[in-house]
mmCIF file with all atom_site columns, C-alpha atoms in Angstrom:
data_model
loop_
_atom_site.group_PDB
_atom_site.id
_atom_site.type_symbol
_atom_site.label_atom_id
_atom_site.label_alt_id
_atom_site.label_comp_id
_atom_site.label_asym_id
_atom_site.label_entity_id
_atom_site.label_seq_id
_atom_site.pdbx_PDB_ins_code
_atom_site.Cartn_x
_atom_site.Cartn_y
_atom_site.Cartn_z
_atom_site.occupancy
_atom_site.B_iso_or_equiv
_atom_site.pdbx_formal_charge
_atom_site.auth_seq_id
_atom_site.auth_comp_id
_atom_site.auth_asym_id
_atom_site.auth_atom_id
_atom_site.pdbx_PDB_model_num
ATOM 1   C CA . UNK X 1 1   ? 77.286  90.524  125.459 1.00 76.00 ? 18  UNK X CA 1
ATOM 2   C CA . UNK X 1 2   ? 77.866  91.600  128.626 1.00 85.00 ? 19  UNK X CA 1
ATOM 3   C CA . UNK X 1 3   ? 80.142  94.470  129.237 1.00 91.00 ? 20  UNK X CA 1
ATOM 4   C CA . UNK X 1 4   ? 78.910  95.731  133.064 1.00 90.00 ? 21  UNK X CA 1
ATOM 5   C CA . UNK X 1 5   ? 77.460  98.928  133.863 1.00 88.00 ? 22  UNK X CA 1
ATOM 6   C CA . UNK X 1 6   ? 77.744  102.017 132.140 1.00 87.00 ? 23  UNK X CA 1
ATOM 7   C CA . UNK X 1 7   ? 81.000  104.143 133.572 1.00 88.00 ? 24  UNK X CA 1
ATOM 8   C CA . UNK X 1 8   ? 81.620  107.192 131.412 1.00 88.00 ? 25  UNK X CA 1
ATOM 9   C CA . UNK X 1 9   ? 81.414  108.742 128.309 1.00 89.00 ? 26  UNK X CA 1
ATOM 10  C CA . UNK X 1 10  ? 84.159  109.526 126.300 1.00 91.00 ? 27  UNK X CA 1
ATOM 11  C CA . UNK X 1 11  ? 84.512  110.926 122.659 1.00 91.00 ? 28  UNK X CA 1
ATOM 12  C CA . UNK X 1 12  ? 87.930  109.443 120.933 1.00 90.00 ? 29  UNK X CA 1
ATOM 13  C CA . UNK X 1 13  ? 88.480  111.501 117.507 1.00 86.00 ? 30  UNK X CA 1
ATOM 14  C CA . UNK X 1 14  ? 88.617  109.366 114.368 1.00 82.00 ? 31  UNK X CA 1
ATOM 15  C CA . UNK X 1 15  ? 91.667  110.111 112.746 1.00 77.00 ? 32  UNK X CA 1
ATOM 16  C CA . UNK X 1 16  ? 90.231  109.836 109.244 1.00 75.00 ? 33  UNK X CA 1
ATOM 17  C CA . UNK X 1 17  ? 88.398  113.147 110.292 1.00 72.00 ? 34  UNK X CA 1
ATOM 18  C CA . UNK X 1 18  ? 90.842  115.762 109.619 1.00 61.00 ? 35  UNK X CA 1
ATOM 19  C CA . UNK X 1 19  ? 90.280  119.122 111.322 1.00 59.00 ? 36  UNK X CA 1
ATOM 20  C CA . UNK X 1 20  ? 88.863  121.858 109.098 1.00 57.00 ? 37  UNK X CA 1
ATOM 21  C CA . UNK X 1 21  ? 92.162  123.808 107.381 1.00 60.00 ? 38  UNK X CA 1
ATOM 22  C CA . UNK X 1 22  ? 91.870  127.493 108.093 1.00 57.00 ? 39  UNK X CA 1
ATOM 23  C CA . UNK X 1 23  ? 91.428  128.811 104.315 1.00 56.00 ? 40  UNK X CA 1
ATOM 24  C CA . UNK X 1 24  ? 94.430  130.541 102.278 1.00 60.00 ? 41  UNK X CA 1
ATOM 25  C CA . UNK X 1 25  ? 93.493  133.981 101.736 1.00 59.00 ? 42  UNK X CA 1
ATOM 26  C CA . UNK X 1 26  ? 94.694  135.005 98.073  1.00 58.00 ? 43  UNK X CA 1
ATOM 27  C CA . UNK X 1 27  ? 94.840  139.029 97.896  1.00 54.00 ? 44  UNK X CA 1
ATOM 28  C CA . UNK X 1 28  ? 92.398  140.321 94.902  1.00 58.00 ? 45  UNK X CA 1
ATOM 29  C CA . UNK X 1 29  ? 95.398  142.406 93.756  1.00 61.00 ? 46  UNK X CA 1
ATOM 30  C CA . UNK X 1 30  ? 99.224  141.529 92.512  1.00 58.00 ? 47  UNK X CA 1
ATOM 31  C CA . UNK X 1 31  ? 101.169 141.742 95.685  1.00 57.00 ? 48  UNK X CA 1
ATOM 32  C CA . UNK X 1 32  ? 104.851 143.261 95.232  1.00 62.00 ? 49  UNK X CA 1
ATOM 33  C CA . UNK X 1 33  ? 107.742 142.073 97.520  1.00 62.00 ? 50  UNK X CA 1
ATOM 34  C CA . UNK X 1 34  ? 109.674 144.870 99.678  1.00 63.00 ? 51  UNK X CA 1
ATOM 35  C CA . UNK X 1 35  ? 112.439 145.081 97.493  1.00 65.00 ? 52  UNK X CA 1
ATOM 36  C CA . UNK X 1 36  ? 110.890 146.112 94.444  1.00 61.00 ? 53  UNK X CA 1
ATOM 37  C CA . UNK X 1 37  ? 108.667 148.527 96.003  1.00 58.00 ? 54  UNK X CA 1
ATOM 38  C CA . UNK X 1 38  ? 109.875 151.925 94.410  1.00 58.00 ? 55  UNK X CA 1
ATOM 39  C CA . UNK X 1 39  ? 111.901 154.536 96.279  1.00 50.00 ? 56  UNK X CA 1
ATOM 40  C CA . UNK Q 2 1   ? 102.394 95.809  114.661 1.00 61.00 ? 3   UNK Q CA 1
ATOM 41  C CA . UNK Q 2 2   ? 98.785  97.343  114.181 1.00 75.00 ? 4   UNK Q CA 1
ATOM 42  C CA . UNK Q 2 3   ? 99.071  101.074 113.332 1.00 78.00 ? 5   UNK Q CA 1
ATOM 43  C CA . UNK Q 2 4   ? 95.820  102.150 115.846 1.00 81.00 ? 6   UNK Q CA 1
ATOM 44  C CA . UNK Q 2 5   ? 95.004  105.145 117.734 1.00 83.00 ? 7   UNK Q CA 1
ATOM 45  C CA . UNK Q 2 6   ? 91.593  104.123 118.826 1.00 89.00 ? 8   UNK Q CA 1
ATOM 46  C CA . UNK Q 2 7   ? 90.238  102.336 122.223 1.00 95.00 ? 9   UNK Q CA 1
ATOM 47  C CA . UNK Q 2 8   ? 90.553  98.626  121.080 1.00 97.00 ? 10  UNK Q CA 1
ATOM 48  C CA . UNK Q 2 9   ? 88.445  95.824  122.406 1.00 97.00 ? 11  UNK Q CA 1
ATOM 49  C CA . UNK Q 2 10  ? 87.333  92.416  121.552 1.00 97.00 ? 12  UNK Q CA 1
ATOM 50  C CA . UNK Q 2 11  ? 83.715  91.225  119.774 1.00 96.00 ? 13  UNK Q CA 1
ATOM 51  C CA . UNK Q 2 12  ? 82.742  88.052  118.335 1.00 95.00 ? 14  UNK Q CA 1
ATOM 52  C CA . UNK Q 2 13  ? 81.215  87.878  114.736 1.00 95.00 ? 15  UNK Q CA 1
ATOM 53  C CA . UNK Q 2 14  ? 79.504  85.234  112.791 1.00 92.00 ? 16  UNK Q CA 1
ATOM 54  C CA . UNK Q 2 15  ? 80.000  84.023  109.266 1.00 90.00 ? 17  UNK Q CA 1
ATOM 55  C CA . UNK Q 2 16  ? 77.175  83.405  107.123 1.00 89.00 ? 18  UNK Q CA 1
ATOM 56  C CA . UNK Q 2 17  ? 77.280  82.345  103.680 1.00 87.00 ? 19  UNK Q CA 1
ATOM 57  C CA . UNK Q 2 18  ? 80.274  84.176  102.863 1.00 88.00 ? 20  UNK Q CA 1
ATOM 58  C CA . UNK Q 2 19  ? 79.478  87.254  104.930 1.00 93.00 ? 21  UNK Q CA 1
ATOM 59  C CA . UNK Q 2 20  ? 80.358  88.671  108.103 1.00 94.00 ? 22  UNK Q CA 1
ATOM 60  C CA . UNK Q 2 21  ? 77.527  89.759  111.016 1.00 94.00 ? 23  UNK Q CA 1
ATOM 61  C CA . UNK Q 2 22  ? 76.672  90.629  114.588 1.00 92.00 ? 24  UNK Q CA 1
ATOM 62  C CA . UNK Q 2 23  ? 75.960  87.388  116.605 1.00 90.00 ? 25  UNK Q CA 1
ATOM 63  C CA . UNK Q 2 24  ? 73.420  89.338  118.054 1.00 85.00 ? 26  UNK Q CA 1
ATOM 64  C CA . UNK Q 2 25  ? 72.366  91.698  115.841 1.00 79.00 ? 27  UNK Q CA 1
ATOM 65  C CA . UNK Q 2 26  ? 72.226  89.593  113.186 1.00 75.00 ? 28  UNK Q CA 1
ATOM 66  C CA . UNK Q 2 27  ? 71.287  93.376  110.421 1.00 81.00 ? 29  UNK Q CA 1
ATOM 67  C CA . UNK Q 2 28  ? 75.007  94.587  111.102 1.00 88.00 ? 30  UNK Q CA 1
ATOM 68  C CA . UNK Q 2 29  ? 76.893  93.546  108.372 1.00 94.00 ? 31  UNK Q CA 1
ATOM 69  C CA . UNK Q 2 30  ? 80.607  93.841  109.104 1.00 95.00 ? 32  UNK Q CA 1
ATOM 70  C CA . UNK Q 2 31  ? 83.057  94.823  106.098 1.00 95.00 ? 33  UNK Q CA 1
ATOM 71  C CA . UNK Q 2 32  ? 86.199  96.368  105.965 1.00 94.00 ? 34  UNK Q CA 1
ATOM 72  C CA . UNK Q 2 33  ? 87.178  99.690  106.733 1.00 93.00 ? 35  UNK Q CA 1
ATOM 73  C CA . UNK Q 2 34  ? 85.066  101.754 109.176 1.00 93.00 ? 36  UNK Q CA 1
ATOM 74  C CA . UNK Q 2 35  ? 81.312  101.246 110.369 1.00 93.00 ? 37  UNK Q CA 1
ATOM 75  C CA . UNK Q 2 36  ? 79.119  103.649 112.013 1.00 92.00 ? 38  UNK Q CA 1
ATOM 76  C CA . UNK Q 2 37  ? 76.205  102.769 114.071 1.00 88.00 ? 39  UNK Q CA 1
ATOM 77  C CA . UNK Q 2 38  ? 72.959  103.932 114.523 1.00 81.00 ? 40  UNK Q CA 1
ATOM 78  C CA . UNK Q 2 39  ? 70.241  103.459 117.136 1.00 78.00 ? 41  UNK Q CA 1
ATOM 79  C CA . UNK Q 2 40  ? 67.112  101.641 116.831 1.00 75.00 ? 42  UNK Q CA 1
ATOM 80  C CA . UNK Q 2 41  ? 64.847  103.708 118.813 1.00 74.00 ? 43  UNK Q CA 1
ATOM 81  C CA . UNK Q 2 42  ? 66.610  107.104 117.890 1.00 74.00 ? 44  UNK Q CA 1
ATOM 82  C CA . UNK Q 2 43  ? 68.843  108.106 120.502 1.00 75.00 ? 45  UNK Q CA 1
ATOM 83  C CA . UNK Q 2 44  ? 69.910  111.542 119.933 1.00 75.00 ? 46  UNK Q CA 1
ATOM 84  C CA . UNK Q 2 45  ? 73.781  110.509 120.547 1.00 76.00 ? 47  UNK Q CA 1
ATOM 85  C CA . UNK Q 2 46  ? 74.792  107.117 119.712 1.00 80.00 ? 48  UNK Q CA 1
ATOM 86  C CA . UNK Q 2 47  ? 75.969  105.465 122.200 1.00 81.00 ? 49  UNK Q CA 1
ATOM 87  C CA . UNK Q 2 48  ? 73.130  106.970 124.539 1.00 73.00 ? 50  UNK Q CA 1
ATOM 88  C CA . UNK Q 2 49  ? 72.692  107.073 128.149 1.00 66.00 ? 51  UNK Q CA 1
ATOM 89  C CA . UNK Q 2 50  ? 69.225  106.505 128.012 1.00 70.00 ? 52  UNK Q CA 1
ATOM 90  C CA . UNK Q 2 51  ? 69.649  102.948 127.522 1.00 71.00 ? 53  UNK Q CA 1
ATOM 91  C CA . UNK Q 2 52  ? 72.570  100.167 127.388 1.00 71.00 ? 54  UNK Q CA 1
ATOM 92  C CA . UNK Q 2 53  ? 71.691  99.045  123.875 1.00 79.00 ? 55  UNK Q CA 1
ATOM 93  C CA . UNK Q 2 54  ? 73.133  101.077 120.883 1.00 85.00 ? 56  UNK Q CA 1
ATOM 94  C CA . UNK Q 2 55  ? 76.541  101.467 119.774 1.00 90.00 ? 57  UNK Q CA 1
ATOM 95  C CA . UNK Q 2 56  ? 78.955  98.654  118.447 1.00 94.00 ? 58  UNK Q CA 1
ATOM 96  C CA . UNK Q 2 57  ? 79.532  96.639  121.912 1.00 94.00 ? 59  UNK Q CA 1
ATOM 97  C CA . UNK Q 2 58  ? 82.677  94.971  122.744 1.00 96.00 ? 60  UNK Q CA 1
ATOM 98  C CA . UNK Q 2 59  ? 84.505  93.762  125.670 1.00 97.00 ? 61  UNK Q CA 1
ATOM 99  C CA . UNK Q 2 60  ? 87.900  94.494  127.787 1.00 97.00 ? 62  UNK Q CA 1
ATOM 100 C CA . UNK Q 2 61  ? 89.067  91.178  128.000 1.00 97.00 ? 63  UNK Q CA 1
ATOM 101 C CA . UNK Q 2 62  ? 89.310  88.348  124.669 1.00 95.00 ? 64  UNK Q CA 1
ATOM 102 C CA . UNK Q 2 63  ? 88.392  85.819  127.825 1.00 95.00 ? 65  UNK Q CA 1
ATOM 103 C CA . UNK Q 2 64  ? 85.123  87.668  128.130 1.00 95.00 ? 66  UNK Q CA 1
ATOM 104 C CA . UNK Q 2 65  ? 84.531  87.331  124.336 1.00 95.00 ? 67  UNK Q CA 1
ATOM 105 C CA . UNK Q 2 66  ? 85.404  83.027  124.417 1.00 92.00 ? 68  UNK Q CA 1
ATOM 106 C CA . UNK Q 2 67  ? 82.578  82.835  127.412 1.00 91.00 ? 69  UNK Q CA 1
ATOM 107 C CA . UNK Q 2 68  ? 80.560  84.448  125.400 1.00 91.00 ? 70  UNK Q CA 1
ATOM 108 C CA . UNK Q 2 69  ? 80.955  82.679  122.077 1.00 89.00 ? 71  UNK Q CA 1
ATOM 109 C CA . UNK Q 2 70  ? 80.804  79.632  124.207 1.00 86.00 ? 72  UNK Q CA 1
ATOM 110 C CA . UNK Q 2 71  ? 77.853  80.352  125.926 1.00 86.00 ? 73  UNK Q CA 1
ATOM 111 C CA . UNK Q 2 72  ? 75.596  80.871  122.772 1.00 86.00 ? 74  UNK Q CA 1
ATOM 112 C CA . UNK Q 2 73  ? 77.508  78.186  121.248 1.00 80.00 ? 75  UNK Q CA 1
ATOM 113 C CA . UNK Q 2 74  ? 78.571  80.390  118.444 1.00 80.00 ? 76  UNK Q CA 1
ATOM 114 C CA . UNK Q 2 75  ? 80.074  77.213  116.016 1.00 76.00 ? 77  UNK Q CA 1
ATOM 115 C CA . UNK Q 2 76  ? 80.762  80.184  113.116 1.00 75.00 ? 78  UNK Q CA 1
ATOM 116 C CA . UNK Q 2 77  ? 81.948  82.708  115.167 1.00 86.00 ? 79  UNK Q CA 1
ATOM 117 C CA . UNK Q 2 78  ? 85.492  84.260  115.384 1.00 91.00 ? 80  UNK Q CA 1
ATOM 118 C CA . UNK Q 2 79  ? 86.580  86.932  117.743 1.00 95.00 ? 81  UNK Q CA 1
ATOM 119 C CA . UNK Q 2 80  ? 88.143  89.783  115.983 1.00 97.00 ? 82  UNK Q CA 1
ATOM 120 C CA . UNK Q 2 81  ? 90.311  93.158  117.682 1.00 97.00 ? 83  UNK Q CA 1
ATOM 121 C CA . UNK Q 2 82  ? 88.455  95.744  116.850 1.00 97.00 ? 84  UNK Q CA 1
ATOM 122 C CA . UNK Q 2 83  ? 89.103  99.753  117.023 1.00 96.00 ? 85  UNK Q CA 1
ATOM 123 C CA . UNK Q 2 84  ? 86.685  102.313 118.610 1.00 96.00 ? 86  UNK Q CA 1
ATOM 124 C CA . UNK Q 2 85  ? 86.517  105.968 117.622 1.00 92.00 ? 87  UNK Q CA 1
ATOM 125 C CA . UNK Q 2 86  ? 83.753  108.649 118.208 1.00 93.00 ? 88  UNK Q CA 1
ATOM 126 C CA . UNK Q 2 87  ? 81.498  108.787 121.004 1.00 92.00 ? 89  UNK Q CA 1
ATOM 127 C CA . UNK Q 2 88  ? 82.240  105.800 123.774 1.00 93.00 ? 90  UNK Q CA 1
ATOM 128 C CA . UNK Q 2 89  ? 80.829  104.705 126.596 1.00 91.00 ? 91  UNK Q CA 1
ATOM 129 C CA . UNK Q 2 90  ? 83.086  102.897 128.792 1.00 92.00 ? 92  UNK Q CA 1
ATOM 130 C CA . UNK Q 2 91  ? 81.644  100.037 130.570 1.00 92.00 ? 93  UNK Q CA 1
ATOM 131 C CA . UNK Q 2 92  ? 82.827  98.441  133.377 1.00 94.00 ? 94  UNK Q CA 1
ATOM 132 C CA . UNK Q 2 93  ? 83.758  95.080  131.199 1.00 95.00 ? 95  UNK Q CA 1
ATOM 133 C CA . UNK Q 2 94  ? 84.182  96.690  128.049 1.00 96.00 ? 96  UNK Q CA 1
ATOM 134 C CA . UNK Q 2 95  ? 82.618  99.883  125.751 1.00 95.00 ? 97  UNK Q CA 1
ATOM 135 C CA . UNK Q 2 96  ? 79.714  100.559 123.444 1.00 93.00 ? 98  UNK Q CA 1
ATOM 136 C CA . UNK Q 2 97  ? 81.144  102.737 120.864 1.00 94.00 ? 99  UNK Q CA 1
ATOM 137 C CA . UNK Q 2 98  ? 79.985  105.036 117.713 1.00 93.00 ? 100 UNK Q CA 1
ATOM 138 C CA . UNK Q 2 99  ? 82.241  103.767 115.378 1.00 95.00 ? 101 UNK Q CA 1
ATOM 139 C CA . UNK Q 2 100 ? 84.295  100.175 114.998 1.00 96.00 ? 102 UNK Q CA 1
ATOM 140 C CA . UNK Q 2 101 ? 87.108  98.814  112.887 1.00 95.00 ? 103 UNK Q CA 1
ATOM 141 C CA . UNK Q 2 102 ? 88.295  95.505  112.575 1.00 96.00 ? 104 UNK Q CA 1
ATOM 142 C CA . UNK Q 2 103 ? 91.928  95.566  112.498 1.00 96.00 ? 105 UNK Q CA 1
ATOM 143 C CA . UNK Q 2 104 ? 92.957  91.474  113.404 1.00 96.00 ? 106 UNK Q CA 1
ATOM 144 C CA . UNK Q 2 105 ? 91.657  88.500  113.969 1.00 96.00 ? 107 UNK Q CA 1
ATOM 145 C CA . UNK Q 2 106 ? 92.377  86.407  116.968 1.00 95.00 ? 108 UNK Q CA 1
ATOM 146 C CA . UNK Q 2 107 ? 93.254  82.735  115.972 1.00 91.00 ? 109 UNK Q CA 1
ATOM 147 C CA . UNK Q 2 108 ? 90.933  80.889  118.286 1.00 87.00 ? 110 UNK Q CA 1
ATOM 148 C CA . UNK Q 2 109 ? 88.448  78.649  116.390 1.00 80.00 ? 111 UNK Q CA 1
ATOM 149 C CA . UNK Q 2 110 ? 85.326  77.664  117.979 1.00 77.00 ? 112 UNK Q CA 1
ATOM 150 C CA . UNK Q 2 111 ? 84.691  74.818  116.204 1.00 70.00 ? 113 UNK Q CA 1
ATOM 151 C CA . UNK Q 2 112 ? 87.701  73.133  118.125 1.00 67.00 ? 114 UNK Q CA 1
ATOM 152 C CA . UNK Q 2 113 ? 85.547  72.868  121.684 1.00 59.00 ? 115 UNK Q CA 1
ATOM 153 C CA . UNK Q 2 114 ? 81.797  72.474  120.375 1.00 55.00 ? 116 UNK Q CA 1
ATOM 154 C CA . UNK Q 2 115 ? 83.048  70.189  118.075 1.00 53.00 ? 117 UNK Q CA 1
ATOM 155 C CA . UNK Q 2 116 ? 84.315  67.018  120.433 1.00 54.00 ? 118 UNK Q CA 1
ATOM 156 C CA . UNK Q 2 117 ? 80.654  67.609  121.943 1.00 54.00 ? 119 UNK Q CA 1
ATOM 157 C CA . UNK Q 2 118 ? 79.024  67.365  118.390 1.00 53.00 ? 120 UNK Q CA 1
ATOM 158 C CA . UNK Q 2 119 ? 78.725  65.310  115.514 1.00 51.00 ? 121 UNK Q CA 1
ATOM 159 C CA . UNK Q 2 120 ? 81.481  65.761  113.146 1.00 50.00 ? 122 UNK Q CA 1
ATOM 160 C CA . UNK Q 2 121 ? 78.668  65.701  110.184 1.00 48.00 ? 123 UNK Q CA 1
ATOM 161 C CA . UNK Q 2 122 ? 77.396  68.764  111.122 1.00 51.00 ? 124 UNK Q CA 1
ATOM 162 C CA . UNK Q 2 123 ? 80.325  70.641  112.122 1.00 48.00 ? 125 UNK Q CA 1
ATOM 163 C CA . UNK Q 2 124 ? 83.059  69.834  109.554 1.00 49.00 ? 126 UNK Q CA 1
ATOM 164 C CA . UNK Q 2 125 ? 86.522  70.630  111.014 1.00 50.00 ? 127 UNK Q CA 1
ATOM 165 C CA . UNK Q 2 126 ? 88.019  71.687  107.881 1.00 50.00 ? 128 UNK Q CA 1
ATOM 166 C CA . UNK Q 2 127 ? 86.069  75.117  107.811 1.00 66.00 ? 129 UNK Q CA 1
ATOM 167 C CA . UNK Q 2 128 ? 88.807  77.513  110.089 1.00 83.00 ? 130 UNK Q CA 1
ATOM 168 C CA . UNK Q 2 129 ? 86.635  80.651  110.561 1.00 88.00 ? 131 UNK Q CA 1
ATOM 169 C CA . UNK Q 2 130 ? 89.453  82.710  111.723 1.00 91.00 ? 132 UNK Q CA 1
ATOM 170 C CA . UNK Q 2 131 ? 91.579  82.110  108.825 1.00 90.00 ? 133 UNK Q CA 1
ATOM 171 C CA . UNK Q 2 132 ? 88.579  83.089  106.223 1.00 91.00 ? 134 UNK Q CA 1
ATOM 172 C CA . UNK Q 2 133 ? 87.717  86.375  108.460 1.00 93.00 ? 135 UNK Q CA 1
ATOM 173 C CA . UNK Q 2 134 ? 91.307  87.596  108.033 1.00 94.00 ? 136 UNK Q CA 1
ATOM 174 C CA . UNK Q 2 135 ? 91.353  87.189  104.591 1.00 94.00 ? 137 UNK Q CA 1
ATOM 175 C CA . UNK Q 2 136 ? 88.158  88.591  104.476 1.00 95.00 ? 138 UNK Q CA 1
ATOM 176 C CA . UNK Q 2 137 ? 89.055  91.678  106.167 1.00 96.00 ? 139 UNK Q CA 1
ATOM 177 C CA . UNK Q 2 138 ? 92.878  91.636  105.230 1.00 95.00 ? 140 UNK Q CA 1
ATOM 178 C CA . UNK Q 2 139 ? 93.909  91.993  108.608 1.00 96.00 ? 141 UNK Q CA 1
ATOM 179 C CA . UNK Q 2 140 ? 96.766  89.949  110.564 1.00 95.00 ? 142 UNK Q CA 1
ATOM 180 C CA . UNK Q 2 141 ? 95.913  86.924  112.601 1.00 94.00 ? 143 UNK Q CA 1
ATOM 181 C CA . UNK Q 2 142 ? 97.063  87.031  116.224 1.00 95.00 ? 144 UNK Q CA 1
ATOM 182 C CA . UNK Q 2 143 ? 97.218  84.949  119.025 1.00 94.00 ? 145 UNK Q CA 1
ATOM 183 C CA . UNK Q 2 144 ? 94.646  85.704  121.909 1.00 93.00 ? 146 UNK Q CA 1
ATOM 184 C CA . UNK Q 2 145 ? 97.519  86.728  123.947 1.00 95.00 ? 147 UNK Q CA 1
ATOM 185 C CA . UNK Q 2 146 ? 99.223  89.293  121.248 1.00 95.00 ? 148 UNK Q CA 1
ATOM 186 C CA . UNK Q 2 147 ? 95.740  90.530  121.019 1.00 95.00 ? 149 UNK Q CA 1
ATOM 187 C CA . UNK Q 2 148 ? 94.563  90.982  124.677 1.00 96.00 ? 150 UNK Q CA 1
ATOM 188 C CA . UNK Q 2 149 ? 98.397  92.619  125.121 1.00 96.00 ? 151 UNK Q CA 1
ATOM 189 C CA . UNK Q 2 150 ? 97.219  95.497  122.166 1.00 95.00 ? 152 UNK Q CA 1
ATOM 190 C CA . UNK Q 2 151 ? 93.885  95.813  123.989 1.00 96.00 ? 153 UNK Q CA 1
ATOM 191 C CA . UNK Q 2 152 ? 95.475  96.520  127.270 1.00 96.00 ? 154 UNK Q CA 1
ATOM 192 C CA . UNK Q 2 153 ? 98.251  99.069  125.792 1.00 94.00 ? 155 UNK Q CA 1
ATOM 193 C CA . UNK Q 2 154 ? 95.377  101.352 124.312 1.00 94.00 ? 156 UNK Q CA 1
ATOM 194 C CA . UNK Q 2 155 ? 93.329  101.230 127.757 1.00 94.00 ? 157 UNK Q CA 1
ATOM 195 C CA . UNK Q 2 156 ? 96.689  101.816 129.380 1.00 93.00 ? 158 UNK Q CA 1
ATOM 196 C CA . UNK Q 2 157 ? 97.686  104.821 126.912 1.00 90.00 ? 159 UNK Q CA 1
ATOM 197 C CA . UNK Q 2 158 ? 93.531  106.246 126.936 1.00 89.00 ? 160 UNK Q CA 1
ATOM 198 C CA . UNK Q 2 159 ? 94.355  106.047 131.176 1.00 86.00 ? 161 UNK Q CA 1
ATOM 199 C CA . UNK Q 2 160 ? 97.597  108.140 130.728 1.00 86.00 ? 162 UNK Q CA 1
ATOM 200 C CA . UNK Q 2 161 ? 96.137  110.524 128.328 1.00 83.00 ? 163 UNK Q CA 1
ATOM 201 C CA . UNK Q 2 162 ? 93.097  111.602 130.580 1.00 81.00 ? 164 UNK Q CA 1
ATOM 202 C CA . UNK Q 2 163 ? 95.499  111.828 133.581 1.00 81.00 ? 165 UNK Q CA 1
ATOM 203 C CA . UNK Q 2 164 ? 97.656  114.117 132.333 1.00 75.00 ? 166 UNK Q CA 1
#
């Protein structure tokens, strides 16, 4: 086949190649809410 | 319409004994879904600069694609739209690309030009390439002018992109 010279290079992204997730960080230790932190 | 986000060209294949290959490369198998290619003589990057070989090749314009099909006389070939992710290179007539999807077929049978130039005993008219290939692949059939309209509107939304 033929397609011509060589122009540029480009890089598409495949869109079955989801980015990498940033992790969810789970605290080693119960976590209470604001309001039912003692006085 | 096709749901695509790729750079979309055109690319003949050839059927053989129930199968789908490159008319050139005649190793590349073509199935559904996605394909990646590799390079013969180990380019670091696929498609490489260093020479204008690797990388699944396909052209700009489904006009392009007939000639060639023509030209080699390609009796079980069918053109197909295909999708491009990954590494590209652009070529002036078309792109060499790191990975391909076939997403339609275009309904334009060979068979229908080589054949009034033929024998009809060797090339039976009742085989329709086009129709088996998008059956094969379960992807739409369009004409070559739905098809070279998709191929434009990618080029023409890759063009925008890299402007802005």
């Amino acid at each position: 086949m033929d397609i011509g010279k060589i122009v540029r290079v480009i890089v598409i992204p495949d869109p079955a190649e989801k980015p990498v997730e940033q992790p969810i960080l789970v605290p080693e230790w119960p976590v209470r809410k604001e309001s039912e932190v003692d006085a | 319409m096709l749901n695509t986000t790729g750079l979309l060209g055109s690319r003949a294949i050839v059927s053989f004994a129930g199968r789908f290959y490159s008319p050139v490369y005649g190793h590349q198998e073509w199935r559904r879904g996605v394909h990646e290619s590799s390079c013969a003589i180990d380019c670091r990057y696929v498609p490489g600069e260093r020479h204008q070989g690797c990388g699944f090749h396909a052209h700009k314009r489904i006009s392009d694609t007939i000639a060639f099909v023509e030209r080699i006389r390609g009796t079980a070939d069918c053109i197909v739209l295909t999708e491009f992710f990954g590494r590209i290179a652009l070529h002036e007539n078309g792109l060499r690309a790191q990975k391909a999807r076939i997403v339609a077929v275009a309904d334009w049978n060979p068979r229908e030009f080589v054949r009034s130039a033929l024998k009809p005993p060797l090339y039976p008219s009742y085989t329709n390439v086009p129709l088996i290939a998008a059956d094969y692949f379960s992807v739409p059939m369009l004409s070559a002018d739905e098809a070279q309209a998709m191929i434009d509107k990618s080029w023409a939304a890759y063009q925008q992109n890299r402007d802005n």
